[in-house]
Coordinates of N, CA and C in Angstrom, one line a residue:
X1 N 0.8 -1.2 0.0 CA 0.0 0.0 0.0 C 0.9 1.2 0.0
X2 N 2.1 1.2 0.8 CA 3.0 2.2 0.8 C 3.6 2.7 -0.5
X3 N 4.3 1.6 -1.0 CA 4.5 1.6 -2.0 C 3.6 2.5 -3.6
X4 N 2.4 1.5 -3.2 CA 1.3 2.2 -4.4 C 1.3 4.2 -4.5
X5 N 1.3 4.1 -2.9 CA 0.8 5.7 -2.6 C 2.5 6.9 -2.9
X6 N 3.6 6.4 -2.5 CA 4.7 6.7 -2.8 C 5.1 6.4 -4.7
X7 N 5.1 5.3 -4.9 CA 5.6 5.7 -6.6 C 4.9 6.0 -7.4
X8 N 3.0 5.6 -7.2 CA 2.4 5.7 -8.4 C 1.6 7.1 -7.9
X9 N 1.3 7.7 -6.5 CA 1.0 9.1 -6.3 C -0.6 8.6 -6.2
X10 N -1.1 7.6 -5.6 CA -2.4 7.1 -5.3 C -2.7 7.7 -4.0
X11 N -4.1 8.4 -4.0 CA -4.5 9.5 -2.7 C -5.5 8.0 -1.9
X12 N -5.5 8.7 -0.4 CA -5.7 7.8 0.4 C -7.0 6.8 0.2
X13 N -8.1 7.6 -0.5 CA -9.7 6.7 -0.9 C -9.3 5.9 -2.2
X14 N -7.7 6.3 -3.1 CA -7.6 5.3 -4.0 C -7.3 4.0 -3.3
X15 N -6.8 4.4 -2.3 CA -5.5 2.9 -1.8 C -7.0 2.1 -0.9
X16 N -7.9 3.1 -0.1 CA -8.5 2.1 0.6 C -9.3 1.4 -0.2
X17 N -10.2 2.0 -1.5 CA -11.0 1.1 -2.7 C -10.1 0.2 -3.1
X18 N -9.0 0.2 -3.5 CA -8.0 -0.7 -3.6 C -7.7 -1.7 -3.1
X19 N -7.5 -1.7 -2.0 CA -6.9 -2.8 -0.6 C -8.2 -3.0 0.1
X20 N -9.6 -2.5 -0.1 CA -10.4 -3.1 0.9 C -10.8 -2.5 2.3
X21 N -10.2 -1.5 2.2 CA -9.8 -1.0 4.2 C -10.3 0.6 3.9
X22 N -10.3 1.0 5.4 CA -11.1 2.7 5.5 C -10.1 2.9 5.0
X23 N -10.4 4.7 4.5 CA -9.7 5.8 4.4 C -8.6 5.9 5.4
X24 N -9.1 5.9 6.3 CA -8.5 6.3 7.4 C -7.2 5.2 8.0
X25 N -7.5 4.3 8.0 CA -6.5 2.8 7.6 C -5.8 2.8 6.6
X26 N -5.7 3.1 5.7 CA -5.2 3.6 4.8 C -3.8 4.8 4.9
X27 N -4.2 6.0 5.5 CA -3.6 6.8 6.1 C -2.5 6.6 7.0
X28 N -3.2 5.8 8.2 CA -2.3 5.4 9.2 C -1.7 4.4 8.9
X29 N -1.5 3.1 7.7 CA -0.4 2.3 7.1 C 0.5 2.9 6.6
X30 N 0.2 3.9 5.5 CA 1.1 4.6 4.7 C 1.9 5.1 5.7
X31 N 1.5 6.7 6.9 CA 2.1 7.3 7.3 C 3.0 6.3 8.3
X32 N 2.5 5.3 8.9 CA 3.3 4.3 9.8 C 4.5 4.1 9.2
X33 N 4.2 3.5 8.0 CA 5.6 3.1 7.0 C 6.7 4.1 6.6
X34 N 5.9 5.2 6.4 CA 7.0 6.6 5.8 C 7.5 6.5 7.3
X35 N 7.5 6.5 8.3 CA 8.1 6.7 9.5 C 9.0 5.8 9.9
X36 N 8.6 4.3 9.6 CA 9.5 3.5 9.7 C 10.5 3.1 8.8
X37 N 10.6 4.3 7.5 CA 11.6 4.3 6.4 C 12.2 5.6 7.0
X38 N 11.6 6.6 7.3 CA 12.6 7.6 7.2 C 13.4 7.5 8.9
X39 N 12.8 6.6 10.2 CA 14.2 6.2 10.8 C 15.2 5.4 10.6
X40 N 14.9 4.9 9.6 CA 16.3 3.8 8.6 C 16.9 4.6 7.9
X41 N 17.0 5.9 7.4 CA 17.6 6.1 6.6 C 18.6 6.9 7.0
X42 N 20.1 7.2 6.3 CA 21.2 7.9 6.6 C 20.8 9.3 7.4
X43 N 21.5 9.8 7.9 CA 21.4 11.0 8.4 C 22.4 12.1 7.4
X44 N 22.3 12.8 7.5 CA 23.6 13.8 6.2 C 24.8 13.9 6.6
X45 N 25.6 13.8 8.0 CA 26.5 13.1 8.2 C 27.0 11.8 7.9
X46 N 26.4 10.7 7.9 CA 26.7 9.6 7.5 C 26.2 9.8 6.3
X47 N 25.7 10.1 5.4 CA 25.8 10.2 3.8 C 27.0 11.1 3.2
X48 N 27.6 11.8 3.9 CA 28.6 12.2 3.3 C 29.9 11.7 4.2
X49 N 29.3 10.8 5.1 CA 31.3 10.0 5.4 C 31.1 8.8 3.9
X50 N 29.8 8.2 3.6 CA 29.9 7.4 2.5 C 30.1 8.2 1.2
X51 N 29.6 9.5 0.9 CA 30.3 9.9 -0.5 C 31.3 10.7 -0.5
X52 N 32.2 10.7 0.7 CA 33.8 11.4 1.0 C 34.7 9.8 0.4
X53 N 33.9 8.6 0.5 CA 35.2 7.6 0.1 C 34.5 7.2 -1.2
X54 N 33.8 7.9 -2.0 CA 33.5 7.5 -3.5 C 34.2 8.8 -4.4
X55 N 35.0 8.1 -5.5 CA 35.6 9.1 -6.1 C 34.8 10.4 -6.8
X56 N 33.6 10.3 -6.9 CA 32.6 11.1 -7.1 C 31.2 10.9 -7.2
X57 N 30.4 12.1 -6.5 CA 29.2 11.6 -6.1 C 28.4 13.2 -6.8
X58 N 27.3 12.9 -6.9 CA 26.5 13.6 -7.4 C 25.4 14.2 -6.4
X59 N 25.2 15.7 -6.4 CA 24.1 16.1 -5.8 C 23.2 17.0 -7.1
X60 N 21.7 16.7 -6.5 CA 20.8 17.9 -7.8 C 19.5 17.7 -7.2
X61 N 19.1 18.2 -7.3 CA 17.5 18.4 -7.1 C 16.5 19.3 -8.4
X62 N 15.3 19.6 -7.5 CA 14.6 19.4 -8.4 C 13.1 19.8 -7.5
X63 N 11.9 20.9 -8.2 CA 10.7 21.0 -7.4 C 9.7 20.4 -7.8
X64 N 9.1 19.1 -7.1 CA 8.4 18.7 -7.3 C 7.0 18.9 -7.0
X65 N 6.2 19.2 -8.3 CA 4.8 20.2 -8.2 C 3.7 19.6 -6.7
X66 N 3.1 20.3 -6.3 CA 2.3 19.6 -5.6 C 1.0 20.5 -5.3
X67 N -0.2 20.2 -5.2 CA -1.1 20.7 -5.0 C -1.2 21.5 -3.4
X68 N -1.5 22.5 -3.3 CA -1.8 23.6 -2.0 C -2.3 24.3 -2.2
X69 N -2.9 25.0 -1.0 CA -4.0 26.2 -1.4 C -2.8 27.7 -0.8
X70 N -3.3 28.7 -1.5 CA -2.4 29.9 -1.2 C -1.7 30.3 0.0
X71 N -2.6 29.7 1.1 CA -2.1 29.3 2.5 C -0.7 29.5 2.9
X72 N -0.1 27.9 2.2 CA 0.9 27.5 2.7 C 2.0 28.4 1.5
X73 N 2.6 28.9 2.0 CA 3.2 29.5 1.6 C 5.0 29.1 2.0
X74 N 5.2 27.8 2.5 CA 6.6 27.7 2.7 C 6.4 26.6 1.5
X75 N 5.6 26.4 0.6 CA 5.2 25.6 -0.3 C 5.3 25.9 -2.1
X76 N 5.5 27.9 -1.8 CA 5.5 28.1 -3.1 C 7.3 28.4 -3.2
X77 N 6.9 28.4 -4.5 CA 8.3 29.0 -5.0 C 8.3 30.2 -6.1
X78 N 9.1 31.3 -5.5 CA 8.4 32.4 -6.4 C 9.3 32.3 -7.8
X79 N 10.5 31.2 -8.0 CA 10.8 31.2 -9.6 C 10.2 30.5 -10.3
X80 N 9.2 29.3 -9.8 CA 8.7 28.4 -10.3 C 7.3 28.7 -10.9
X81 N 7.0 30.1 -9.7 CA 5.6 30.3 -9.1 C 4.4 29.7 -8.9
X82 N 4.9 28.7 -8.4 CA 3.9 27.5 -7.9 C 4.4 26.5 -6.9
X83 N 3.2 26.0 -6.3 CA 3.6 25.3 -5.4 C 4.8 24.0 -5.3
X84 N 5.4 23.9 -4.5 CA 6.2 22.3 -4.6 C 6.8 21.9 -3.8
X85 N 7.1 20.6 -3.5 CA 8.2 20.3 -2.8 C 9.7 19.9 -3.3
X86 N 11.1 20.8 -2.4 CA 12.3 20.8 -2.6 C 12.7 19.1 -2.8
X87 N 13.2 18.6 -3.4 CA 13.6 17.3 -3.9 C 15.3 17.4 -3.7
X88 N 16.4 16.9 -3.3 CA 17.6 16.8 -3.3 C 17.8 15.7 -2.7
X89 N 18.9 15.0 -3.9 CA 19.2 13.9 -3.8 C 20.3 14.0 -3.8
X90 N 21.5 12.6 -3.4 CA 22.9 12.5 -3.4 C 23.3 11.5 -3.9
X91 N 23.8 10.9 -5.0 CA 24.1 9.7 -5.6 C 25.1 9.3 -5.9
X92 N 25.9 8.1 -5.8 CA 27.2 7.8 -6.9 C 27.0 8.1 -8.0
X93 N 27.9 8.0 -9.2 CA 27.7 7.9 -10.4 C 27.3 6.9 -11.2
X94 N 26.9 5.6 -10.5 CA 26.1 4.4 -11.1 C 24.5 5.1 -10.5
X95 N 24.3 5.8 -10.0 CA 22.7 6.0 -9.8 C 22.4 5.4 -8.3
X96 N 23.3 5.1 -7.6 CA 22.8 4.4 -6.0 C 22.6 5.6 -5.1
X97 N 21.4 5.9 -4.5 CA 21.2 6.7 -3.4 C 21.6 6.6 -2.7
X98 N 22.6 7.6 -2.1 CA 23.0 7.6 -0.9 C 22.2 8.5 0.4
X99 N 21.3 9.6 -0.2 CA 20.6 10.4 0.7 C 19.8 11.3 0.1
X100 N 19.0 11.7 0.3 CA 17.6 12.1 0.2 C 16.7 13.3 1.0
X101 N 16.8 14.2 0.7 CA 16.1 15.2 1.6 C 14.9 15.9 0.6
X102 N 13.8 15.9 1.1 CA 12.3 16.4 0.7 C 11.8 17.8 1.5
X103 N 11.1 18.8 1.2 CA 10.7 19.9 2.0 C 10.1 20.8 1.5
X104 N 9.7 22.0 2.5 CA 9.5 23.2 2.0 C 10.8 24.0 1.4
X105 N 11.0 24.8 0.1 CA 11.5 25.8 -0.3 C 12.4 26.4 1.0
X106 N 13.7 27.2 0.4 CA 14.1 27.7 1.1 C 13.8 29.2 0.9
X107 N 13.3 30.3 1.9 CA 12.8 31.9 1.5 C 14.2 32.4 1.4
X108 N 13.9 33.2 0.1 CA 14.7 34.1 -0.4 C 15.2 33.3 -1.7
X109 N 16.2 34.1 -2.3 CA 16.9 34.0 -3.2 C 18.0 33.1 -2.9
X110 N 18.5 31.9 -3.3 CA 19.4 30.9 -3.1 C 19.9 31.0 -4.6
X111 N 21.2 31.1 -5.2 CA 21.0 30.8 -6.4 C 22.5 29.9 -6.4
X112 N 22.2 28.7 -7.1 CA 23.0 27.4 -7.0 C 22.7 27.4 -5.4
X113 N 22.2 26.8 -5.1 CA 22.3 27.1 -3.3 C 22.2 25.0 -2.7
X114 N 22.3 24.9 -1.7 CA 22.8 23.6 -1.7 C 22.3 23.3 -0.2
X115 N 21.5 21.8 0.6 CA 21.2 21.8 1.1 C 22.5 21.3 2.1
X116 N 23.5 21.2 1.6 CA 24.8 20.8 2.6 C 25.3 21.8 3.1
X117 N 26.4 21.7 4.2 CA 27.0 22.5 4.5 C 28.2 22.9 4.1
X118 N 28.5 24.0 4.0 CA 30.0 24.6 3.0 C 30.9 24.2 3.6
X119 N 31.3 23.3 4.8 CA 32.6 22.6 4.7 C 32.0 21.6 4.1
X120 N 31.7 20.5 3.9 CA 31.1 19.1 3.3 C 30.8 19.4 2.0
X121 N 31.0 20.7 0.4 CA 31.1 20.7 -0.4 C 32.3 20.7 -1.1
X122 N 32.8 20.2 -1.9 CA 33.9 20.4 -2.9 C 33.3 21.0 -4.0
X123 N 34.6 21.5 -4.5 CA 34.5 22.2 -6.0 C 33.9 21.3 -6.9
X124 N 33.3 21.7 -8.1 CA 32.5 21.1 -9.0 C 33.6 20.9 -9.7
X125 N 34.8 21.3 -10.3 CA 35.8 21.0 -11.1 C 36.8 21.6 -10.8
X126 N 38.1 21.4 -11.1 CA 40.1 21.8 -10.5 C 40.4 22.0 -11.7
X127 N 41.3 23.3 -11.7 CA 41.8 23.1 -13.0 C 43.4 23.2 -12.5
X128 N 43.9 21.9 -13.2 CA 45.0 21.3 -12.8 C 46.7 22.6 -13.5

């Protein structure tokens, strides 16, 4: 059920018509599970002691649209001008995840801006 609602983007009355089960059962599976995935997962210290010993690792993100009402406003983004959530990922260069961060936008103007910290960046290229 986790799954369905995480890759294919299935809202909570799809998954209970789906599976059989309330709304609300439905809810509390998913959210259970997202909680017991995101205590398993790296912290951003340990994601970057693992991509400090890979000859090169990749960071990029990306706003992924999402529906909100004018409200939420740590939701919009004024280059995008629409709502979304921050997407940044960290990968080897075969495509393995090493870490993962999701969110609200950061306010203000960030430009190339990076959710790591400026000692834990290296240069993007050396010229030897």
């Amino acid at each position: 059920m986790t799954l369905d609602h995480l890759r294919c983007g299935h809202t909570f009355a799809q998954l209970a018509a789906g599976f059989g089960v309330g709304v609300a059962t439905a809810h509390r599976y998913v959210t259970e599970a997202v909680d017991v995935l995101a205590v398993l997962a790296p912290t951003l210290q340990q994601a970057m002691a693992v991509a400090a010993r890979k000859a090169l690792a990749i960071l990029d993100g990306t706003l992924l649209p999402i529906d909100r009402i004018a409200a939420d406003r740590p939701y919009y983004s004024g280059k995008h001008r629409k709502h979304g959530m921050n997407v940044q990922v960290l990968t080897d260069p075969f495509g393995k995840l090493i870490w993962a961060f999701a969110g609200p936008g950061r306010r203000g103007p960030r430009h190339q801006g990076s959710p790591l910290p400026r000692a834990a960046r290296r240069p993007q290229h050396r010229r030897c």
